[in-house]
Tab-separated table of N, CA and C in Angstrom:
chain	number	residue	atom	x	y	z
A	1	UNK	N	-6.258	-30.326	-122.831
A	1	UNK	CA	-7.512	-30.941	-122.460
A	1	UNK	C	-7.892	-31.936	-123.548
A	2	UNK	N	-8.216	-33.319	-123.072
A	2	UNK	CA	-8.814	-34.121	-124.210
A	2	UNK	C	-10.404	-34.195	-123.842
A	3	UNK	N	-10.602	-35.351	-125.096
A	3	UNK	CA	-11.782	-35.430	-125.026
A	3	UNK	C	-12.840	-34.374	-125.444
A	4	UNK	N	-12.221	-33.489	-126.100
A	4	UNK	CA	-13.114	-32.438	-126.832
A	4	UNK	C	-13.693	-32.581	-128.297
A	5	UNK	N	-14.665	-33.094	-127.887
A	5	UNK	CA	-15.289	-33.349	-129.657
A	5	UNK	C	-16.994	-33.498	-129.029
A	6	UNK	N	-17.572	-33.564	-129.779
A	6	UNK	CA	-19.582	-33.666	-129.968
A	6	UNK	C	-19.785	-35.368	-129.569
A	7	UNK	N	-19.048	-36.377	-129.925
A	7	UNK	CA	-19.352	-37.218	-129.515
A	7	UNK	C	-19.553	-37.824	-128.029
A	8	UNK	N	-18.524	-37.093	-126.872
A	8	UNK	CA	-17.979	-37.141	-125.833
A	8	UNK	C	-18.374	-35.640	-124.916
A	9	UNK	N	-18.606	-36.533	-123.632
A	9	UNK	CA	-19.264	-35.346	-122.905
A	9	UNK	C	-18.604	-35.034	-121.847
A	10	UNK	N	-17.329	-35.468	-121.885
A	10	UNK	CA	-16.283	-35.200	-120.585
A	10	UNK	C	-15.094	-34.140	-121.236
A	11	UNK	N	-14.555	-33.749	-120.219
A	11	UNK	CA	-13.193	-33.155	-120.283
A	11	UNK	C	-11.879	-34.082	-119.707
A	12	UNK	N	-11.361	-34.652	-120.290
A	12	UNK	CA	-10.126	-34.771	-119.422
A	12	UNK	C	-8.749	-34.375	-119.333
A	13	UNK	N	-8.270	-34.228	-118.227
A	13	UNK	CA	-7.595	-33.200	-117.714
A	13	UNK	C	-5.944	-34.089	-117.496
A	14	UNK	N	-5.014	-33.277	-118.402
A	14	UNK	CA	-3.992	-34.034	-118.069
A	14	UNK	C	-3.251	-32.926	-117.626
A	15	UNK	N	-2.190	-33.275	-116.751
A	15	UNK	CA	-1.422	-32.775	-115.628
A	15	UNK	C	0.210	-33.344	-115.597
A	16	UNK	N	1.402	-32.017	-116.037
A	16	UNK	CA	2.443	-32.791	-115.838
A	16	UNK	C	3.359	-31.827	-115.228
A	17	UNK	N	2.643	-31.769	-114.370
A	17	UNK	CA	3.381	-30.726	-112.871
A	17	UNK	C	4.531	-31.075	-112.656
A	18	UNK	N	4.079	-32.725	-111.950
A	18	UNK	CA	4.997	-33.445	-111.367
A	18	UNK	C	6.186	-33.832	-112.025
A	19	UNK	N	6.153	-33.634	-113.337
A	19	UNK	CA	7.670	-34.013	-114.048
A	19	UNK	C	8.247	-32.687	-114.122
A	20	UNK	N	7.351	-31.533	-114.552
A	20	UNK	CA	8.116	-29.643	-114.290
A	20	UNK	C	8.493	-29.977	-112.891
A	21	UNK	N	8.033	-30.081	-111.926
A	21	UNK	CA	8.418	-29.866	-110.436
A	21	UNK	C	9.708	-30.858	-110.111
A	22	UNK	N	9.897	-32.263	-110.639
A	22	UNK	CA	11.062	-32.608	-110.674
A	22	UNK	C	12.442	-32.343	-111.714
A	23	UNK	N	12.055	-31.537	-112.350
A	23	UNK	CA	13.225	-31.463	-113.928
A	23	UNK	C	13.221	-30.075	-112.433
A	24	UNK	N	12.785	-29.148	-112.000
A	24	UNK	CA	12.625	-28.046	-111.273
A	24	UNK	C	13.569	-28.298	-110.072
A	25	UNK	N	13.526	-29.216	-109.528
A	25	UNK	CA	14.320	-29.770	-108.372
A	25	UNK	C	15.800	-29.691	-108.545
A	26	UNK	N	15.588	-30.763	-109.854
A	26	UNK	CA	17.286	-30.741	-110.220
A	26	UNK	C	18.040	-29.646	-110.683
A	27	UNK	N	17.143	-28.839	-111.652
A	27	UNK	CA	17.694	-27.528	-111.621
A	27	UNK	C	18.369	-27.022	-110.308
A	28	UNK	N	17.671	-26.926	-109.519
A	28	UNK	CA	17.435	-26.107	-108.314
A	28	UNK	C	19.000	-26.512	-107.767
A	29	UNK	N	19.134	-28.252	-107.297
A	29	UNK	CA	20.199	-28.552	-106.729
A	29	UNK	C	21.431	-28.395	-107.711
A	30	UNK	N	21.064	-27.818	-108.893
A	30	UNK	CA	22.438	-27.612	-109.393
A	30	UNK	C	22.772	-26.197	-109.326
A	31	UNK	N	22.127	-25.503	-109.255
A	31	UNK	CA	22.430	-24.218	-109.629
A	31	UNK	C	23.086	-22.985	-108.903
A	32	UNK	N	23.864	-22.122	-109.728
A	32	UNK	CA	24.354	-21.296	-109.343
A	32	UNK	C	23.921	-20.127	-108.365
A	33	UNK	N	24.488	-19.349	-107.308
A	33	UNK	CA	23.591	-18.899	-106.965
A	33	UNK	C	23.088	-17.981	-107.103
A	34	UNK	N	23.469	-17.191	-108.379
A	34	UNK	CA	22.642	-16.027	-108.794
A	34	UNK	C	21.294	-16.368	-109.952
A	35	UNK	N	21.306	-17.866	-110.153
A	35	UNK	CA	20.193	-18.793	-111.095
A	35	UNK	C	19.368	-19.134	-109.299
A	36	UNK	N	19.807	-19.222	-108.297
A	36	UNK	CA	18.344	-19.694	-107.459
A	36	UNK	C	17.298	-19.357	-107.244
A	37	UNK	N	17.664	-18.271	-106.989
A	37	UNK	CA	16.176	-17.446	-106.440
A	37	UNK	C	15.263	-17.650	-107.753
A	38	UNK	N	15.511	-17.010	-108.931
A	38	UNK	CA	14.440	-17.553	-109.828
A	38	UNK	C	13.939	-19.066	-110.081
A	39	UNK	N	14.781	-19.897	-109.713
A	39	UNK	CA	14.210	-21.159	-109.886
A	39	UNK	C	13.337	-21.548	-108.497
A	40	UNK	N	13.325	-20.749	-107.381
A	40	UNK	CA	12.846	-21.117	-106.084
A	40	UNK	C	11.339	-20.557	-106.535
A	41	UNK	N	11.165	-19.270	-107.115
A	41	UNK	CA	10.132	-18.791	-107.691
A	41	UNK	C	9.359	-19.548	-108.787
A	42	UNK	N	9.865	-20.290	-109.551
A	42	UNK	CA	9.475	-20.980	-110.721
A	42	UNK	C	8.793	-22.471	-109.797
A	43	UNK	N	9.676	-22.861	-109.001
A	43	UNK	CA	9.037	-24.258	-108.147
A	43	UNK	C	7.716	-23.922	-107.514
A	44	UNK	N	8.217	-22.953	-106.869
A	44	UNK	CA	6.837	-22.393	-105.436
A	44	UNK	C	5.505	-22.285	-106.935
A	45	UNK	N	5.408	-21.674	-107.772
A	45	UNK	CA	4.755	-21.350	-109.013
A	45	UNK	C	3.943	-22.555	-109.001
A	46	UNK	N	5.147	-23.932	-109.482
A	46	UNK	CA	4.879	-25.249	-110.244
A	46	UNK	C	4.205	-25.560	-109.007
A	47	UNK	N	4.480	-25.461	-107.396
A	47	UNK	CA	3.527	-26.245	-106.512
A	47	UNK	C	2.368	-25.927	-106.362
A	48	UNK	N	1.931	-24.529	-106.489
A	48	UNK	CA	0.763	-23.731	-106.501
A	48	UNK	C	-0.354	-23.736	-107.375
A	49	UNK	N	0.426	-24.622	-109.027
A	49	UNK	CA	-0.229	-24.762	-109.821
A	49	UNK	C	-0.537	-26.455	-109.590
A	50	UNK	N	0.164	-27.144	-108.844
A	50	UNK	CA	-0.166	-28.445	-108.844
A	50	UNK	C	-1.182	-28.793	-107.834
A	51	UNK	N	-1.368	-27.664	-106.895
A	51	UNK	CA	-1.889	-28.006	-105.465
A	51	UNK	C	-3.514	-27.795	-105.986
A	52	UNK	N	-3.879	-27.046	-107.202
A	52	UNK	CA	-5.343	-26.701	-107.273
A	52	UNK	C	-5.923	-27.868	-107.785
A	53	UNK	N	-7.161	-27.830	-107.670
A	53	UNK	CA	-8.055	-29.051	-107.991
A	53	UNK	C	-8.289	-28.474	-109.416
A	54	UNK	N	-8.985	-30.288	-109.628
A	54	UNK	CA	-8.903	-30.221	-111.535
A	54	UNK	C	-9.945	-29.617	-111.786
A	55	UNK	N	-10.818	-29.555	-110.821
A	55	UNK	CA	-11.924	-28.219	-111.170
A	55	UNK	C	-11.742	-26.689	-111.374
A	56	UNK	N	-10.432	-26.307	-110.608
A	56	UNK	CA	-10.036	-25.317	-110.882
A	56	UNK	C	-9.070	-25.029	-112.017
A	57	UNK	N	-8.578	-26.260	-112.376
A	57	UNK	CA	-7.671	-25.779	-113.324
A	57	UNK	C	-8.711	-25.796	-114.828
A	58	UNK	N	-9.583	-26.698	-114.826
A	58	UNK	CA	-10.506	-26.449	-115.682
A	58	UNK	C	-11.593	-25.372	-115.736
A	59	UNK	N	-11.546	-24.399	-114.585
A	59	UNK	CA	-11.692	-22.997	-114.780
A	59	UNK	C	-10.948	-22.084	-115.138
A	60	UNK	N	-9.657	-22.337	-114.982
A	60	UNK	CA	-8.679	-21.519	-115.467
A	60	UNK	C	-8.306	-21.931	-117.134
A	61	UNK	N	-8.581	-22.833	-117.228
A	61	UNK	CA	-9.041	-23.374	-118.502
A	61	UNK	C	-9.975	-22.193	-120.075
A	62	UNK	N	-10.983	-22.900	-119.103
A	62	UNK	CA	-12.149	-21.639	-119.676
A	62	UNK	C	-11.806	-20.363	-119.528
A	63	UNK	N	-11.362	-19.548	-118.480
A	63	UNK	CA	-11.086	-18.366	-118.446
A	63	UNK	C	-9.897	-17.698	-119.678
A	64	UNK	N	-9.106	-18.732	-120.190
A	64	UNK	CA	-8.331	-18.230	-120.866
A	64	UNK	C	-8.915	-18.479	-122.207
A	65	UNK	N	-9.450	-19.722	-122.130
A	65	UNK	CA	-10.497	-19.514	-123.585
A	65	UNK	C	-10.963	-18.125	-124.179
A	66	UNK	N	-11.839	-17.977	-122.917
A	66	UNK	CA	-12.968	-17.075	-123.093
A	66	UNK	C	-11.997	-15.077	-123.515
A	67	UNK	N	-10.944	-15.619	-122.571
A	67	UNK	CA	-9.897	-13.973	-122.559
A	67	UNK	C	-9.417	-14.098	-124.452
A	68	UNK	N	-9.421	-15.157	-124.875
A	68	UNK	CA	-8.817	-15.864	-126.128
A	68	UNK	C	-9.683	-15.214	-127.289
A	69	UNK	N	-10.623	-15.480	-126.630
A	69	UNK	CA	-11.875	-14.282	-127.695
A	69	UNK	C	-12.133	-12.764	-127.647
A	70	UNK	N	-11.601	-12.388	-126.326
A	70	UNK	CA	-11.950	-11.106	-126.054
A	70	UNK	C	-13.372	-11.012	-125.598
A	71	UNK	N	-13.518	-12.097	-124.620
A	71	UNK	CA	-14.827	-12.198	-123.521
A	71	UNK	C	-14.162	-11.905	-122.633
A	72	UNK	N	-15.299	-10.523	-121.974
A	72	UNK	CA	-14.660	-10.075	-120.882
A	72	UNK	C	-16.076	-9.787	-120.307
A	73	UNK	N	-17.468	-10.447	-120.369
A	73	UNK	CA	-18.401	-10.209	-119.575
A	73	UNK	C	-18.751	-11.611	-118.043
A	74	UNK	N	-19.616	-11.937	-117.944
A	74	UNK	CA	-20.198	-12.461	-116.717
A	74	UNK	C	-20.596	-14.029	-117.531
A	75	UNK	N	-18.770	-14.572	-116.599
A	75	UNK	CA	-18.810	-16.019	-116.822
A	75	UNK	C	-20.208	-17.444	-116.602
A	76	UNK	N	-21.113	-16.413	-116.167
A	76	UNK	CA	-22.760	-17.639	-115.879
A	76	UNK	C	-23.440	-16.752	-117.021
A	77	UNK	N	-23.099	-16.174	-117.733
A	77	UNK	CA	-24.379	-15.784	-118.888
A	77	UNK	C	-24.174	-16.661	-120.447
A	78	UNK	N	-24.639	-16.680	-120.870
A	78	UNK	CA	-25.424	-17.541	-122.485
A	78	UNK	C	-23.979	-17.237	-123.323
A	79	UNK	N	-24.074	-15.575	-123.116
A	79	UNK	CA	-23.109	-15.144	-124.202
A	79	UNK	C	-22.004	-15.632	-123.475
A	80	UNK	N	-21.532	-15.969	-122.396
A	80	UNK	CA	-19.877	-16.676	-121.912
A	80	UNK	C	-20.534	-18.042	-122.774
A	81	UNK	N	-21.632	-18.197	-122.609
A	81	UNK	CA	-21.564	-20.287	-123.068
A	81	UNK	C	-21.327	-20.447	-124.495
A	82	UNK	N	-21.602	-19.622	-125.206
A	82	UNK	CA	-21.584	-19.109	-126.734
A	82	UNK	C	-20.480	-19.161	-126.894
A	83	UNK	N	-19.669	-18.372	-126.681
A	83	UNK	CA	-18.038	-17.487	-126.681
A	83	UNK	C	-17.475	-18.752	-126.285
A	84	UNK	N	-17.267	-19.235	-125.277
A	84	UNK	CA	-16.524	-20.616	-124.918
A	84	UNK	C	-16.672	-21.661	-126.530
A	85	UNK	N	-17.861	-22.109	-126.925
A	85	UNK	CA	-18.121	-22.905	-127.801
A	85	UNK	C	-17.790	-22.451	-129.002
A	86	UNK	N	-17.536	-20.999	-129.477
A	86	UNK	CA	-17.101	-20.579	-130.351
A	86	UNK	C	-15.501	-20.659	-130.254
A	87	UNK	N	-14.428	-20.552	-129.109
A	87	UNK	CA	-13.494	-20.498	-129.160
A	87	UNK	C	-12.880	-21.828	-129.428
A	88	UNK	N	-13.851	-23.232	-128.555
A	88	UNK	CA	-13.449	-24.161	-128.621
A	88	UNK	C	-15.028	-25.291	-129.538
A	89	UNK	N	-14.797	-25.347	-130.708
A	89	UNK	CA	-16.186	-25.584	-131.542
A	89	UNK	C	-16.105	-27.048	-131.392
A	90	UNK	N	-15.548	-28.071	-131.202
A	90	UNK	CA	-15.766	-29.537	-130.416
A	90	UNK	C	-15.876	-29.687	-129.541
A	91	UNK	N	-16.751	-28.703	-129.047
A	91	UNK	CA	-17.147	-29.058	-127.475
A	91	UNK	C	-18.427	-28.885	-127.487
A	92	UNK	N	-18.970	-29.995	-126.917
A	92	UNK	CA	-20.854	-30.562	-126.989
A	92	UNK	C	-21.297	-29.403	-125.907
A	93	UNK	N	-22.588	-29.258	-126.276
A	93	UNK	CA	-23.164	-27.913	-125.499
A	93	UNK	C	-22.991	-28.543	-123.732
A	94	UNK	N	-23.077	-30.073	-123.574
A	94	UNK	CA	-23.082	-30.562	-121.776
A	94	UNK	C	-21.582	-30.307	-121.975
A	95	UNK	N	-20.710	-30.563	-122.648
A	95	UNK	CA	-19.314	-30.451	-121.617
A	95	UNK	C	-18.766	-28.869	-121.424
A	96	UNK	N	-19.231	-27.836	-122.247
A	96	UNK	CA	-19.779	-26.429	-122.200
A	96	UNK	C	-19.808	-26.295	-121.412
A	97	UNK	N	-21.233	-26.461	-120.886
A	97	UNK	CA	-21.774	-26.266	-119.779
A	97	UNK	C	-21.413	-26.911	-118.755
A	98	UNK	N	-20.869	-27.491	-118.447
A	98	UNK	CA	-20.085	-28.350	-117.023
A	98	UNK	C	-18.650	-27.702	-117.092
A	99	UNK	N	-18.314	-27.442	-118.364
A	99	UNK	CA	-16.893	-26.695	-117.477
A	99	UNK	C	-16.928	-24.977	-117.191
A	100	UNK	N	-18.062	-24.498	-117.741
A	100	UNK	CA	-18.952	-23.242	-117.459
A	100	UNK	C	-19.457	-23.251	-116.176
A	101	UNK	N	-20.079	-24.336	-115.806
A	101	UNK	CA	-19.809	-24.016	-114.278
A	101	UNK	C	-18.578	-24.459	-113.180
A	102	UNK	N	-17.632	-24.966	-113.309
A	102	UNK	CA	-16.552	-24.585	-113.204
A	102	UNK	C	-15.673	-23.650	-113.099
A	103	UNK	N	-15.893	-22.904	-114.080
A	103	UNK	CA	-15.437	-21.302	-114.127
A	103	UNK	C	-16.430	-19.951	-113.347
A	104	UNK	N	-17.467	-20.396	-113.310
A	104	UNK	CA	-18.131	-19.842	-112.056
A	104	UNK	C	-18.211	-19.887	-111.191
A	105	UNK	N	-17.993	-21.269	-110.966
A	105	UNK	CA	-17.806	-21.567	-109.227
A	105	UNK	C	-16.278	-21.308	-108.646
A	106	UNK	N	-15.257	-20.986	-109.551
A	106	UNK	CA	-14.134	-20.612	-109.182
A	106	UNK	C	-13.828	-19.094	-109.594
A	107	UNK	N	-14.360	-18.606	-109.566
A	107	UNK	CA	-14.132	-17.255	-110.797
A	107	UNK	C	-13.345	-16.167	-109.944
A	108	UNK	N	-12.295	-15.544	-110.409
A	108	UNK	CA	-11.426	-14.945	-109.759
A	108	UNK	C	-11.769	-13.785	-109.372
């Protein structure tokens, strides 16, 4: 994730699915066939992770933050907004809070 610092109030979200999912391909067409099945598993994975929106992956984001601290309470309370900002301390209390709700509105 860039864009994490006090000056800046965005997240941005970079994504390189699409080069795993093709290095994934070629694997795939080369391989032996006791190497397929795990690589058929590893693709289906890479599409599943490419198919979610960047809102979700920026909840899954936070969620691992927050697991990163050993937050394990209720992702819309103060103490998740705390715990997030403590795990990740260049992050301005608005981009916090915008990817805090993110992780609530997707919350598993």
């Amino acid at each position: 994730m860039l864009g994490l610092n006090k000056k800046n109030d965005y997240v941005l979200l970079v994504r390189d699915s699409d080069v795993v999912a093709a290095a994934l391909r070629e694997a795939l067409a080369e391989a032996s066939p006791e190497d397929r099945p795990a690589l058929e598993r590893a693709a289906a994975l890479v599409e599943s992770t490419a198919a979610a929106s960047e809102a979700q992956l920026r909840a899954r984001w936070v969620s691992s933050r927050l697991a990163a601290v050993g937050f394990t309470g209720d992702p819309a309370s103060l103490d998740a907004l705390k715990e997030l900002r403590r795990a990740e301390p260049q992050l301005s209390l608005l981009a916090a809070v915008q990817l805090q709700k993110d992780a609530v509105a997707y919350a598993d």
